[in-house]
Coordinates of C-alpha atoms in Angstrom, one line a residue:
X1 CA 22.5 192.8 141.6
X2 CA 25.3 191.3 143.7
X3 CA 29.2 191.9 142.8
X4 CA 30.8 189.3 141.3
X5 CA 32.7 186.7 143.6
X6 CA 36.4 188.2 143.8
X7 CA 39.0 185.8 144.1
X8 CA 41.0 184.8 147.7
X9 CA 43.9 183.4 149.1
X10 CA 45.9 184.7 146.2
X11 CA 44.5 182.5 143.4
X12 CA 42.3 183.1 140.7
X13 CA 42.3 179.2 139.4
X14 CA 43.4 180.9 136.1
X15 CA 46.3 178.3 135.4
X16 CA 43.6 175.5 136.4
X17 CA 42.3 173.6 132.9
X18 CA 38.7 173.7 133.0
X19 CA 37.5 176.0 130.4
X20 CA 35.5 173.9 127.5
X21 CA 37.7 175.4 124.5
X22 CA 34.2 176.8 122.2
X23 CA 35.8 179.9 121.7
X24 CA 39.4 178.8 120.9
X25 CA 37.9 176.4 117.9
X26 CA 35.7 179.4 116.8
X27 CA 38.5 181.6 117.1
X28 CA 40.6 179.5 114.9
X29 CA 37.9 178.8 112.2
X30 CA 37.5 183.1 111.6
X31 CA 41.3 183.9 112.0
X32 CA 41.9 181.3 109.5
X33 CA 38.9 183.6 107.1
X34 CA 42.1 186.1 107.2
X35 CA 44.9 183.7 105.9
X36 CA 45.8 183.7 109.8
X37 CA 47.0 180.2 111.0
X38 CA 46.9 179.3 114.7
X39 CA 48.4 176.2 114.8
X40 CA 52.3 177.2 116.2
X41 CA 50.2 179.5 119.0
X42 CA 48.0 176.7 119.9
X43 CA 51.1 174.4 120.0
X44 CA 53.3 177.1 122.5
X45 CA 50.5 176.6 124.9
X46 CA 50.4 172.6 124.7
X47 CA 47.2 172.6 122.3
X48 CA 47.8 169.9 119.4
X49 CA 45.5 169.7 116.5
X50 CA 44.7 166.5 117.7
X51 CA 43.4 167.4 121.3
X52 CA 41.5 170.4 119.6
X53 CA 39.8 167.9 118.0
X54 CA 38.7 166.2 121.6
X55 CA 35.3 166.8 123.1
X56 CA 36.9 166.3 126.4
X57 CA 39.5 169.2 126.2
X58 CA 39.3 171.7 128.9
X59 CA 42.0 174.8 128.4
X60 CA 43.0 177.4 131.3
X61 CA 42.0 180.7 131.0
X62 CA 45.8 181.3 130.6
X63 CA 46.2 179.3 127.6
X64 CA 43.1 181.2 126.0
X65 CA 44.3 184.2 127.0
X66 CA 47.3 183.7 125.8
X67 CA 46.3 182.7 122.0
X68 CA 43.4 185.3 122.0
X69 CA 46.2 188.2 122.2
X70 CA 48.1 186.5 119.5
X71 CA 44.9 186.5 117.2
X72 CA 44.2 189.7 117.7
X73 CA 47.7 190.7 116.6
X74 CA 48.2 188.7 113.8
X75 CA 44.9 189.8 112.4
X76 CA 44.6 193.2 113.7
X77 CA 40.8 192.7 114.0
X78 CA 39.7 195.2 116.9
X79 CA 36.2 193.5 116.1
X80 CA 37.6 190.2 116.4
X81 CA 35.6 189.2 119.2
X82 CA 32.5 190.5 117.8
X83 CA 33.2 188.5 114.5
X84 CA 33.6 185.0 116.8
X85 CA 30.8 185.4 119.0
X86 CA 28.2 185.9 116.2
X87 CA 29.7 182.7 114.4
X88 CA 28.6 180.2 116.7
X89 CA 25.5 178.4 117.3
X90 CA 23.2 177.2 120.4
X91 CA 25.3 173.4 119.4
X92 CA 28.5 175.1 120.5
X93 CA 27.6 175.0 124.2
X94 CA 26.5 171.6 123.8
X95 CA 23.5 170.1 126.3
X96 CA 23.6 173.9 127.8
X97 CA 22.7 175.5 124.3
X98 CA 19.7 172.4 124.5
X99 CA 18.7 173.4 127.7
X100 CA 18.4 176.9 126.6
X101 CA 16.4 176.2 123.3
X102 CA 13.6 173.9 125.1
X103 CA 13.5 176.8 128.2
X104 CA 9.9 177.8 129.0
X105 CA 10.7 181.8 128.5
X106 CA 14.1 184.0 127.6
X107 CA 14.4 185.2 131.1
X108 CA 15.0 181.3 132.1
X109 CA 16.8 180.6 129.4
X110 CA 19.4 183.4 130.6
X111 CA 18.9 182.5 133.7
X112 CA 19.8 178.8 132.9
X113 CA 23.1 179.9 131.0
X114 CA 24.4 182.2 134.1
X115 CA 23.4 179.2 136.6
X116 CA 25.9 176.8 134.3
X117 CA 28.3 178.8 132.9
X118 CA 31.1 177.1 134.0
X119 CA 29.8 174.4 131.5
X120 CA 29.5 176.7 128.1
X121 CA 33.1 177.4 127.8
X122 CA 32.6 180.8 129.0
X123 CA 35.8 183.3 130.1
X124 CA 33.8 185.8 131.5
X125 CA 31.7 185.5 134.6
X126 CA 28.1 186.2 133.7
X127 CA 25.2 187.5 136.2
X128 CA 21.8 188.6 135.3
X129 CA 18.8 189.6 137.2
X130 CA 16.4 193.1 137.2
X131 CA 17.9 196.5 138.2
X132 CA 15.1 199.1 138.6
X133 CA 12.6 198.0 136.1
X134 CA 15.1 196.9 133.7
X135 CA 16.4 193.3 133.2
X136 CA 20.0 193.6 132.8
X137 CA 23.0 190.8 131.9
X138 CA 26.3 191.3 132.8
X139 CA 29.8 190.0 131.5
X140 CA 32.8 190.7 134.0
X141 CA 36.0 189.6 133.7
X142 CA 37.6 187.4 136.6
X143 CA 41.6 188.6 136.2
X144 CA 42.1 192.1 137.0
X145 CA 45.6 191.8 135.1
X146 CA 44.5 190.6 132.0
X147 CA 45.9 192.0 128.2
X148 CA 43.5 195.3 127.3
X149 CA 43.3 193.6 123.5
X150 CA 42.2 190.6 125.4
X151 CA 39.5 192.2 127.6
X152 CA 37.8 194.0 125.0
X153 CA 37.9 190.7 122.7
X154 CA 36.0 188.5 125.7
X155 CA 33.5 191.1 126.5
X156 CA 32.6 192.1 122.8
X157 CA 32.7 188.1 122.1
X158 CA 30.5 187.3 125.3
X159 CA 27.8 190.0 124.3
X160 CA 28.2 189.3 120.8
X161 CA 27.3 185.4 121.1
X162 CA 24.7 186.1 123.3
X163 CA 22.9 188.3 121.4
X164 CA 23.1 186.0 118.5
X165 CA 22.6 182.6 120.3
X166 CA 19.3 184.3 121.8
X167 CA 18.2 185.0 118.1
X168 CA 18.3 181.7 117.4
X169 CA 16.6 180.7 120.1
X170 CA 14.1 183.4 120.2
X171 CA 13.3 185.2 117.5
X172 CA 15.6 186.8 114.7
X173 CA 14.0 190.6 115.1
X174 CA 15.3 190.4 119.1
X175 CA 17.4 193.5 119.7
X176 CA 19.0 194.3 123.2
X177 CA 17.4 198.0 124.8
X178 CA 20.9 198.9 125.1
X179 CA 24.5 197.5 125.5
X180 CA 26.7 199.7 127.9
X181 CA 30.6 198.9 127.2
X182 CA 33.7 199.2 129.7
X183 CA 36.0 199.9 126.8
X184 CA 36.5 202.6 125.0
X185 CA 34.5 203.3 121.3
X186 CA 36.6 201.4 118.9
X187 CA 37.6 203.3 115.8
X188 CA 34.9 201.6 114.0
X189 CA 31.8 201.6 115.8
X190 CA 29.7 200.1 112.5
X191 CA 30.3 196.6 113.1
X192 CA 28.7 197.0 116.7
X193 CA 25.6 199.2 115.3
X194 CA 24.8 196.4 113.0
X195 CA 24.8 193.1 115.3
X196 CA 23.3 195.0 118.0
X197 CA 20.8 197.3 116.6
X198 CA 20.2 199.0 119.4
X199 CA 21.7 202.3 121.0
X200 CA 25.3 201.2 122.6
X201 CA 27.1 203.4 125.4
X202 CA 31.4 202.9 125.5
X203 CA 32.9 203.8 128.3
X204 CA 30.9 203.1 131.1
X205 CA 31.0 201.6 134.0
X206 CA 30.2 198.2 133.7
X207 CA 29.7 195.5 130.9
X208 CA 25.8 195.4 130.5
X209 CA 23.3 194.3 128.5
X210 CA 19.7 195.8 128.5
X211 CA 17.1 192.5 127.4
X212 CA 13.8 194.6 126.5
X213 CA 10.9 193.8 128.9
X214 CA 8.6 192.5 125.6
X215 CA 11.1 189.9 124.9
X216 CA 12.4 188.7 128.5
X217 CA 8.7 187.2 129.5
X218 CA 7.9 185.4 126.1
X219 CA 7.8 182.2 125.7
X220 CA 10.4 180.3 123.6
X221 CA 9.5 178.4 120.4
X222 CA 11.5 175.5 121.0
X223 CA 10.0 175.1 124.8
X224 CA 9.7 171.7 126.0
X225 CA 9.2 171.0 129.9
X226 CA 9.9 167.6 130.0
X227 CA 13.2 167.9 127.3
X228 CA 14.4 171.0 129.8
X229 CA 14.2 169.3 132.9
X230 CA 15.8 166.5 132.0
X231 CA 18.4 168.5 130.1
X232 CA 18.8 170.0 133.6
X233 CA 19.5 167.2 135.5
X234 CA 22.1 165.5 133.1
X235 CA 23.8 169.5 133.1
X236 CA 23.7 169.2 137.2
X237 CA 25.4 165.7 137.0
X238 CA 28.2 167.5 134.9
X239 CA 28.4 170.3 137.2
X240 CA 28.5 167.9 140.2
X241 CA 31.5 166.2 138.7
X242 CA 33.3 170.1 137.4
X243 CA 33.0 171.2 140.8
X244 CA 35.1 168.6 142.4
X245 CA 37.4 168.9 139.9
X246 CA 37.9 172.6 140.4
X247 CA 37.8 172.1 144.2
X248 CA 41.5 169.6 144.1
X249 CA 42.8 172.3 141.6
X250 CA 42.1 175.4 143.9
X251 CA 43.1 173.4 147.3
X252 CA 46.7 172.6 145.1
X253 CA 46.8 176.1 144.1
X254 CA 46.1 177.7 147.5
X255 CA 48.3 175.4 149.0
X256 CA 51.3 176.4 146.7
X257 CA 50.7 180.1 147.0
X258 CA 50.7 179.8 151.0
X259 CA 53.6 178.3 151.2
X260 CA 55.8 180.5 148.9
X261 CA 58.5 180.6 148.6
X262 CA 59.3 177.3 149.2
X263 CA 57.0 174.8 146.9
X264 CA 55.6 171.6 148.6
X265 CA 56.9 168.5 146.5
X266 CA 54.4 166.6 144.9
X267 CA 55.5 163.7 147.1
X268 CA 54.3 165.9 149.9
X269 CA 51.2 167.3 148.2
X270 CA 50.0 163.6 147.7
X271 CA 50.2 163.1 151.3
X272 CA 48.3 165.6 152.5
X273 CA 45.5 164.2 150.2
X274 CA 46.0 161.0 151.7
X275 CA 47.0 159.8 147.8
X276 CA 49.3 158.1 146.4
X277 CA 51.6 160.1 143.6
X278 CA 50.4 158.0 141.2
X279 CA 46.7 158.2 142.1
X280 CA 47.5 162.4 142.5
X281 CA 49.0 162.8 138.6
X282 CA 46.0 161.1 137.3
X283 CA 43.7 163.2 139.1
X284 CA 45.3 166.5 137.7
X285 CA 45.4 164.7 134.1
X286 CA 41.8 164.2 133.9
X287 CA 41.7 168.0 134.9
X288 CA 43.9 168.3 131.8
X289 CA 46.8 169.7 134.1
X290 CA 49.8 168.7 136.2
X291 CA 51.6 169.8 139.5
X292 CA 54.1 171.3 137.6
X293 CA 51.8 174.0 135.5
X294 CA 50.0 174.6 138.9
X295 CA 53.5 175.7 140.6
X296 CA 53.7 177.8 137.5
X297 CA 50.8 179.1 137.3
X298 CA 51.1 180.4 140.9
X299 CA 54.1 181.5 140.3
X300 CA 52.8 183.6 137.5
X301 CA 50.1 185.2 139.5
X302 CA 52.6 186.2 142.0
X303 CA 55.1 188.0 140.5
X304 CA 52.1 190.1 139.0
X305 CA 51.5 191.1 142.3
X306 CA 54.6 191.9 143.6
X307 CA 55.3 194.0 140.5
X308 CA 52.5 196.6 141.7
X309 CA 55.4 197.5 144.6
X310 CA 57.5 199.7 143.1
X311 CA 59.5 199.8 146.1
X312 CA 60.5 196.1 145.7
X313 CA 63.6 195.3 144.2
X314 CA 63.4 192.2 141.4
X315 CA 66.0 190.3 143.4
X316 CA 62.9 190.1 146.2
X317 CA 60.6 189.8 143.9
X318 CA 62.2 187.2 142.5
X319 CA 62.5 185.7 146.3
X320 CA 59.6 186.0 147.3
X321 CA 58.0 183.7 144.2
X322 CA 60.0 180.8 145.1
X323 CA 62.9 181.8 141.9
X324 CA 66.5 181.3 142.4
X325 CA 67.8 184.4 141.3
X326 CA 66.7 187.5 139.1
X327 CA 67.7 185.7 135.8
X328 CA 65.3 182.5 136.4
X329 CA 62.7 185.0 136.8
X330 CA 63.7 187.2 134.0
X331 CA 63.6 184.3 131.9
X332 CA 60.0 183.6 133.3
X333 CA 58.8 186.9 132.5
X334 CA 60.2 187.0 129.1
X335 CA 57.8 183.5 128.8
X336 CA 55.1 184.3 130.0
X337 CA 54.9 188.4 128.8
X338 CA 57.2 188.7 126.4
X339 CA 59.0 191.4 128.2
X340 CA 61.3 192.2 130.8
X341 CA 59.9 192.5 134.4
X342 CA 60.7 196.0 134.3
X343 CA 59.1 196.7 131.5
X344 CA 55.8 194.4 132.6
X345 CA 56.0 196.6 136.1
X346 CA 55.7 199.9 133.8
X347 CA 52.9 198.7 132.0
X348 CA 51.1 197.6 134.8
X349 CA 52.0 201.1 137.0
X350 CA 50.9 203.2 133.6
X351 CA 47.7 201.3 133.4
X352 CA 46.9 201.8 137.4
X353 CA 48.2 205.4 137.2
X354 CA 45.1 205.8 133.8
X355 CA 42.5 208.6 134.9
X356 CA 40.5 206.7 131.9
X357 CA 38.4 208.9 129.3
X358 CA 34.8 209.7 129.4
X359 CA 31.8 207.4 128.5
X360 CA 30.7 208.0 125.0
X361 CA 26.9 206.8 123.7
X362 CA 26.3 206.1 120.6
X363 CA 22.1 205.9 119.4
X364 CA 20.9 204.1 116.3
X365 CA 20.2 206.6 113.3

């Protein structure tokens, strides 16, 4: 099975909003089971009640990131992501979840939900195909510097809906072969045992899911050639329109982080897109951004990687992401982290520096 794309030129179009928010409002209907409100989080990352509410929201994966760590503080849940992905339902990922219900077999129902994930609302980047004799999925997560809390909360959420979406779909006795973790076992391994009913291995070396060979050729009892196809087409129209989309937000986000530490103005940006400024903001609106969170963004991702030198000095660092002196980007830091850049650089050498611990395999009783 091929590696994962990696991401180039600096960028990882993590800043860029076009992640359909399914797990943000599912996220807010279980913390709120634990008394946990997520309004004031939702609001420090520019999410109003009121665009939560809009079908045509698209978040970055910063912004979920961002209130993901928060939930799983303020409900300190380890299982959190477990408990959100087996809440939702094939209408969550809207004409995708359709598509995936009238598919002729599981296999291309899978298949259909890794070929459009960028439609689902998904923050991990699914593959799937056969290894050996064995059909496997996998969940990888696109930002090497992302929170462990929030890691472990995607991949255990991304497995966990899966599993439960393909129930619903499929048949409610369908239990995975095996499930094979890149975390380590969680204090409580119960929860895991009794969504996934099948033996589960922590620790290894991947995220993968085992689909049993019984279940990965039968047919679905919601298939429907016609309804599919033409499901399909209307999800390639959408995916048509995404990718364009994504394509102005990466070329404005390569372009800032080639040309650090000097930002282009958006004056100049809009001429090299042969726009006008005007015609340029609406653009990135409709991608539910602006110029300004792009630079940021950027920004962001740069100083991450200049704090894996040691050597470097935060007045360089500083420098060399386009700041005016060590206390703007303290200030940044302290935004973004909520920590001092020395302290972010020690957390990220400690975690580097990790020899890890060994896998651990749990089988059903």
């Amino acid at each position: 099975m091929p590696e994962p794309p990696r991401p180039e030129n600096g960028t990882t179009r993590s800043t860029s909003a076009t992640i359909s928010p399914n797990i943000l409002r599912y996220l807010t209907r279980i913390t709120g089971e634990y008394g946990v409100d997520l309004r004031p989080e939702l609001t420090q990352v520019g999410l109003t009640e009121t665009l939560m509410g809009s079908a045509a929201l698209r978040v970055s994966y910063r912004q979920g990131s961002t209130v993901i760590r928060r939930a799983v503080e303020l409900t300190g849940d380890e299982n959190l992501g477990l408990r959100v992905g087996a809440a939702q339902h094939l209408t969550a990922w809207g004409l995708l979840g359709f598509a995936m219900l009238a598919s002729d077999t599981l296999q291309a129902a899978i298949e259909a939900g890794v070929r459009f994930q960028n439609v689902s609302g998904a923050m991990t980047v699914w593959s799937a195909g056969r290894e050996d004799s064995a059909y496997v999925v996998r969940a990888d997560l696109p930002d090497p510097m992302i929170d462990p809390n929030v890691a472990v909360f995607l991949v255990e959420e991304a497995f966990s809906s899966v599993v439960t979406l393909a129930r619903l779909a499929a048949g409610a006795d369908l239990a995975p072969q095996e499930v094979h973790f890149a975390f380590p076992a969680p204090r409580d391994v119960q929860p895991f045992r009794d969504l996934f009913r099948c033996p589960l291995h922590f620790g290894a070396s991947g995220n993968r899911l085992v689909v049993p060979q019984t279940w990965i050729s039968r047919p679905m009892p919601g298939r429907d050639p016609v309804t599919c196809a033409s499901t399909l087409e209307l999800l390639e129209a959408q995916m048509a329109s995404r990718r364009r989309q994504q394509d102005l937000l990466e070329v404005l986000e390569i372009s800032v982080a080639q040309s650090l530490p000097v930002v282009p103005s958006f004056s100049e940006q809009a001429r090299r897109h042969a726009s006008s400024e005007r015609t340029l903001r609406r653009r990135l609106a409709d991608c539910g951004t602006s110029y300004e969170a792009i630079v940021e963004g950027v920004r962001r991702e740069r100083v991450e990687q200049l704090l894996h030198r040691p050597r470097l000095t935060l007045r360089e660092v500083a420098r060399q992401a386009g700041f005016s002196d060590e206390r703007a980007l303290r200030r940044a830091v302290r935004r973004w982290h909520g920590m001092a850049p020395l302290q972010l650089r020690e957390d990220i050498l400690s975690a580097e520096g990790g020899t890890g611990t060994p896998g651990t395999s749990l089988d059903m009783p």
